[in-house]
CSV table of C-alpha atoms in Angstrom, one decimal:
chain,number,residue,atom,x,y,z
A,26,MET,CA,96.8,149.9,110.2
A,27,SER,CA,100.4,149.2,110.5
A,28,GLY,CA,103.7,151.4,109.8
A,29,GLY,CA,102.9,153.8,112.7
A,30,GLU,CA,99.1,154.5,112.4
A,31,ALA,CA,97.5,154.0,115.8
A,32,ARG,CA,93.8,154.0,114.9
A,33,GLU,CA,92.2,150.8,114.5
A,34,MET,CA,90.1,150.2,111.2
A,35,ARG,CA,87.0,148.3,111.5
A,36,THR,CA,86.3,147.5,107.9
A,37,LEU,CA,89.9,147.7,106.4
A,38,SER,CA,93.1,146.0,106.9
A,39,VAL,CA,95.5,148.6,106.1
A,40,ASP,CA,99.4,148.1,105.8
A,41,TRP,CA,101.5,151.4,105.2
A,42,ARG,CA,104.7,150.9,104.0
A,43,ALA,CA,107.6,153.2,103.1
A,44,ASP,CA,107.0,152.8,99.4
A,45,ARG,CA,103.2,151.8,99.0
A,46,VAL,CA,100.1,151.3,101.0
A,47,VAL,CA,98.0,148.0,100.7
A,48,VAL,CA,94.4,148.2,101.7
A,49,GLU,CA,92.3,144.9,102.0
A,50,LEU,CA,88.7,145.2,102.5
A,51,ASP,CA,87.7,143.4,105.4
A,52,ARG,CA,83.9,142.7,106.0
A,53,PRO,CA,83.9,138.9,105.7
A,54,GLU,CA,80.4,138.5,107.2
A,55,ALA,CA,79.0,140.8,104.4
A,56,ARG,CA,81.3,139.7,101.4
A,57,ASN,CA,83.1,143.0,101.9
A,58,ALA,CA,80.1,145.0,101.2
A,59,LEU,CA,80.6,148.8,101.1
A,60,ASN,CA,78.8,150.2,104.0
A,61,GLY,CA,79.0,154.0,105.6
A,62,ALA,CA,82.0,153.0,107.9
A,63,MET,CA,83.9,151.3,105.2
A,64,ILE,CA,83.5,154.5,103.1
A,65,ALA,CA,84.7,156.8,105.8
A,66,GLU,CA,87.6,154.8,106.4
A,67,LEU,CA,88.5,154.7,102.8
A,68,HIS,CA,88.4,158.3,103.0
A,69,GLU,CA,90.8,158.2,105.8
A,70,VAL,CA,93.3,156.2,103.7
A,71,CYS,CA,92.9,158.7,100.6
A,72,ALA,CA,93.6,161.6,103.0
A,73,ARG,CA,96.7,160.2,104.2
A,74,VAL,CA,97.9,159.1,100.9
A,75,GLU,CA,97.0,162.7,99.5
A,76,ALA,CA,99.4,163.9,102.5
A,77,GLU,CA,102.1,161.2,102.0
A,78,PRO,CA,101.7,160.2,98.4
A,79,ARG,CA,102.7,156.6,97.4
A,80,PRO,CA,101.1,154.0,95.3
A,81,LEU,CA,98.1,152.1,96.6
A,82,VAL,CA,97.2,148.6,96.2
A,83,LEU,CA,93.4,147.7,96.9
A,84,THR,CA,92.2,144.2,97.5
A,85,GLY,CA,89.5,142.1,99.3
A,86,GLY,CA,89.9,139.5,101.7
A,87,GLY,CA,88.3,136.1,102.1
A,88,GLY,CA,88.3,135.2,98.4
A,89,VAL,CA,85.9,138.3,97.4
A,90,PHE,CA,86.7,141.7,96.1
A,91,ALA,CA,83.5,143.4,97.4
A,92,GLY,CA,80.0,142.2,97.0
A,93,GLY,CA,78.3,145.7,96.3
A,94,ALA,CA,77.0,148.3,98.4
A,95,ASP,CA,75.3,147.4,101.8
A,96,ILE,CA,71.7,147.2,100.3
A,97,ALA,CA,70.1,147.6,104.0
A,98,GLU,CA,72.0,150.9,104.1
A,99,LEU,CA,71.3,151.7,100.2
A,100,ARG,CA,67.3,151.0,100.8
A,101,GLU,CA,67.2,153.9,103.2
A,102,ARG,CA,69.1,156.7,101.3
A,103,GLY,CA,66.9,159.1,99.7
A,104,ARG,CA,67.4,162.2,97.4
A,105,GLU,CA,69.6,163.9,99.8
A,106,GLU,CA,71.9,161.0,100.1
A,107,ALA,CA,72.1,160.5,96.4
A,108,LEU,CA,73.1,164.3,95.9
A,109,ALA,CA,75.7,163.9,98.5
A,110,GLY,CA,77.3,161.3,96.2
A,111,ILE,CA,78.3,159.2,99.1
A,112,ASN,CA,80.0,156.4,97.0
A,113,SER,CA,80.8,158.6,94.0
A,114,ARG,CA,82.7,161.1,95.8
A,115,LEU,CA,84.9,158.4,97.6
A,116,PHE,CA,85.5,156.8,94.1
A,117,GLU,CA,86.3,159.9,92.3
A,118,ARG,CA,88.9,160.8,95.3
A,119,LEU,CA,90.5,157.6,94.8
A,120,HIS,CA,90.5,157.9,90.9
A,121,ARG,CA,92.2,161.6,91.5
A,122,LEU,CA,94.8,160.4,93.7
A,123,ARG,CA,98.2,161.7,92.3
A,124,VAL,CA,99.8,158.3,92.6
A,125,PRO,CA,99.0,155.1,90.8
A,126,THR,CA,96.5,152.6,92.2
A,127,VAL,CA,96.0,149.1,91.5
A,128,ALA,CA,92.9,146.9,92.3
A,129,ALA,CA,93.9,143.3,93.0
A,130,VAL,CA,90.5,141.4,92.3
A,131,ASP,CA,89.7,137.9,93.4
A,132,GLY,CA,86.1,136.7,93.4
A,133,TRP,CA,83.1,138.7,93.0
A,134,ALA,CA,83.3,142.7,92.2
A,135,LEU,CA,79.8,143.5,92.2
A,136,GLY,CA,77.7,146.9,92.0
A,137,GLY,CA,79.6,149.4,94.0
A,138,GLY,CA,82.4,146.9,94.4
A,139,ALA,CA,82.9,146.9,90.6
A,140,GLU,CA,82.8,150.5,90.5
A,141,LEU,CA,85.3,150.9,93.2
A,142,SER,CA,87.8,148.6,91.2
A,143,TYR,CA,87.0,150.8,88.1
A,144,ALA,CA,88.2,153.6,89.8
A,145,CYS,CA,91.7,152.2,90.2
A,146,ASP,CA,94.0,152.9,87.5
A,147,ILE,CA,94.9,149.2,86.6
A,148,ARG,CA,93.1,146.0,87.5
A,149,ILE,CA,94.5,142.4,87.8
A,150,ALA,CA,92.5,139.5,88.6
A,151,THR,CA,92.3,135.9,89.4
A,152,PRO,CA,90.4,133.3,87.3
A,153,SER,CA,87.4,133.5,89.6
A,154,ALA,CA,86.9,137.2,89.3
A,155,VAL,CA,83.4,138.5,88.1
A,156,PHE,CA,82.4,142.0,87.4
A,157,ALA,CA,78.8,142.8,87.3
A,158,GLN,CA,76.4,145.7,87.8
A,159,PRO,CA,72.9,144.6,89.2
A,160,GLU,CA,71.5,148.0,90.2
A,161,PRO,CA,68.9,148.1,87.6
A,162,GLY,CA,67.4,145.1,89.1
A,163,LEU,CA,67.3,147.1,92.5
A,164,GLY,CA,65.4,150.1,91.1
A,165,ILE,CA,68.4,152.3,90.9
A,166,ILE,CA,71.5,153.1,88.2
A,167,ALA,CA,74.9,152.1,88.7
A,168,GLY,CA,75.5,155.6,90.0
A,169,ALA,CA,79.0,155.7,91.3
A,170,GLY,CA,80.9,155.6,88.1
A,171,ALA,CA,80.0,152.5,86.1
A,172,CYS,CA,77.7,154.4,83.5
A,173,TRP,CA,80.7,156.3,82.2
A,174,ARG,CA,84.0,154.7,83.8
A,175,LEU,CA,82.9,151.1,82.4
A,176,ARG,CA,82.3,152.7,78.9
A,177,GLU,CA,85.9,154.5,79.0
A,178,LEU,CA,87.3,151.1,80.1
A,179,VAL,CA,85.6,148.3,77.6
A,180,GLY,CA,83.6,150.6,75.0
A,181,LEU,CA,80.1,151.2,74.8
A,182,SER,CA,78.7,148.2,73.5
A,183,VAL,CA,80.1,146.1,76.1
A,184,ALA,CA,79.2,148.6,78.7
A,185,LYS,CA,75.7,148.5,77.5
A,186,GLN,CA,75.6,144.6,77.8
A,187,VAL,CA,76.6,144.8,81.4
A,188,LEU,CA,74.7,147.7,82.5
A,189,LEU,CA,71.4,147.1,80.5
A,190,GLY,CA,71.6,143.5,79.6
A,191,GLY,CA,72.9,142.0,83.0
A,192,TYR,CA,75.9,140.3,81.7
A,193,ARG,CA,78.7,139.4,83.9
A,194,LEU,CA,82.2,139.9,82.8
A,195,ASP,CA,84.1,136.9,84.1
A,196,ALA,CA,88.0,137.2,84.3
A,197,GLU,CA,88.4,136.0,80.6
A,198,ALA,CA,85.9,138.4,79.4
A,199,ALA,CA,87.4,141.2,81.5
A,200,LEU,CA,90.9,140.4,79.9
A,201,ARG,CA,89.6,140.3,76.3
A,202,HIS,CA,87.7,143.6,76.9
A,203,GLY,CA,91.0,145.4,78.5
A,204,LEU,CA,89.2,145.8,82.0
A,205,VAL,CA,92.0,143.7,83.5
A,206,ALA,CA,95.6,143.7,82.7
A,207,GLU,CA,96.3,140.2,83.5
A,208,ILE,CA,95.0,137.0,85.2
A,209,VAL,CA,97.0,135.4,87.8
A,210,PRO,CA,96.7,132.4,90.3
A,211,PRO,CA,94.9,133.3,93.4
A,212,GLU,CA,98.0,132.5,95.3
A,213,GLU,CA,100.1,134.8,93.2
A,214,LEU,CA,97.5,137.9,93.3
A,215,MET,CA,99.3,140.2,95.8
A,216,GLU,CA,102.9,139.0,94.6
A,217,ARG,CA,102.0,140.2,91.0
A,218,ALA,CA,100.3,143.4,92.3
A,219,HIS,CA,103.6,144.2,94.2
A,220,ALA,CA,105.5,143.5,91.1
A,221,LEU,CA,103.5,145.9,89.1
A,222,VAL,CA,104.0,148.6,92.0
A,223,ASP,CA,107.8,147.7,91.8
A,224,ARG,CA,107.8,148.6,88.0
A,225,MET,CA,106.1,151.8,88.9
A,226,ALA,CA,108.4,152.6,91.5
A,227,ALA,CA,111.1,152.3,89.0
A,228,SER,CA,109.8,155.1,87.0
A,229,SER,CA,109.8,159.1,88.1
A,230,ALA,CA,107.2,159.6,90.7
A,231,LEU,CA,106.7,163.1,89.1
A,232,ALA,CA,106.5,161.6,85.5
A,233,LEU,CA,103.8,159.3,86.6
A,234,ARG,CA,101.8,161.8,88.3
A,235,MET,CA,102.0,164.1,85.3
A,236,THR,CA,101.2,161.2,82.8
A,237,LYS,CA,98.2,160.3,85.2
A,238,MET,CA,97.0,163.9,85.3
A,239,VAL,CA,97.0,164.0,81.4
A,240,LEU,CA,95.4,160.9,81.0
A,241,ASP,CA,92.4,161.6,83.2
A,242,ALA,CA,90.0,163.8,81.2
A,243,GLU,CA,87.3,165.9,82.5
A,244,GLY,CA,83.5,165.2,82.1
A,245,PRO,CA,79.9,165.8,83.4
A,246,HIS,CA,80.3,163.1,85.9
A,247,PRO,CA,79.6,162.3,88.8
A,248,LEU,CA,77.2,165.2,89.1
A,249,ALA,CA,74.9,163.5,86.3
A,250,ASP,CA,75.1,160.3,88.1
A,251,ASP,CA,73.7,161.9,91.5
A,252,LEU,CA,71.3,163.8,89.7
A,253,THR,CA,69.9,160.8,88.3
A,254,GLN,CA,70.2,158.6,91.3
A,255,ALA,CA,68.2,161.3,93.4
A,256,VAL,CA,65.2,160.7,91.4
A,257,LEU,CA,65.6,157.0,91.7
A,258,PHE,CA,66.4,156.9,95.4
A,259,GLU,CA,63.0,158.6,96.2
A,260,SER,CA,60.9,155.9,93.9
A,261,ALA,CA,58.6,153.3,95.6
A,262,ASP,CA,60.0,150.8,93.2
A,263,LYS,CA,63.5,151.2,94.4
A,264,HIS,CA,62.5,150.5,98.1
A,265,ASP,CA,60.4,147.4,97.2
A,266,ARG,CA,63.0,145.8,95.2
A,267,MET,CA,65.5,146.2,97.9
A,268,THR,CA,63.1,145.0,100.5
A,269,ARG,CA,62.4,141.8,98.4
A,270,PHE,CA,66.2,141.5,97.9
A,271,LEU,CA,67.0,141.6,101.5
A,272,GLU,CA,63.9,139.2,102.5
A,273,ARG,CA,65.4,136.9,100.2
A,274,LYS,CA,68.9,136.7,101.9
A,275,LYS,CA,67.0,136.0,105.1
A,276,ARG,CA,65.6,132.9,103.9
């Protein structure tokens, strides 16, 4: 982490600038899958942004945003971990930051990776971006925001197509349904993300904060997600499906 932060991050590359913070998910060996270490480090970033507010840009390295949650870790989680909302609490914290947040998405944004992008205020994408929620195939729900944030972002019908029908939203579909603001060439992705933050910086920081506060409405989530996930995390079906998934990856 640059800009005066001494602690070395294991799963993130963080550039702390005077007027913004840029976070790159950095687990290339796992397609930037979200594991416990990454969740903890993203909480650290959120804590610092809460203490020193400035816009946040979130992206993934290596041509992929985030290939979902770490299935090996997810398979071992049970009811208590579901009720703790390990991923959902982080995404809610990110969503509630009092500064604007931008997800710059290149390549796959799967499962928890897609939900991480949904928690940001604005998304921009490259032509190779794909958003998908494979969780039901693993015996669980998309329990970290997709069941309600995606509905709010693209509407109930499209959300059901993704969450129930297993459809993927490529960049064009994501743009058509309003999930992303624009599609840009990969070599211009970060430049356009910074240009968006520049436009935000020209506005009143207090006015943006108050606008975001008014826009974000309360709801029953993430509690409903956690309760549902707590039941599914204890099922033998979930464990079997994730085991088969991990065994296929070894072949």
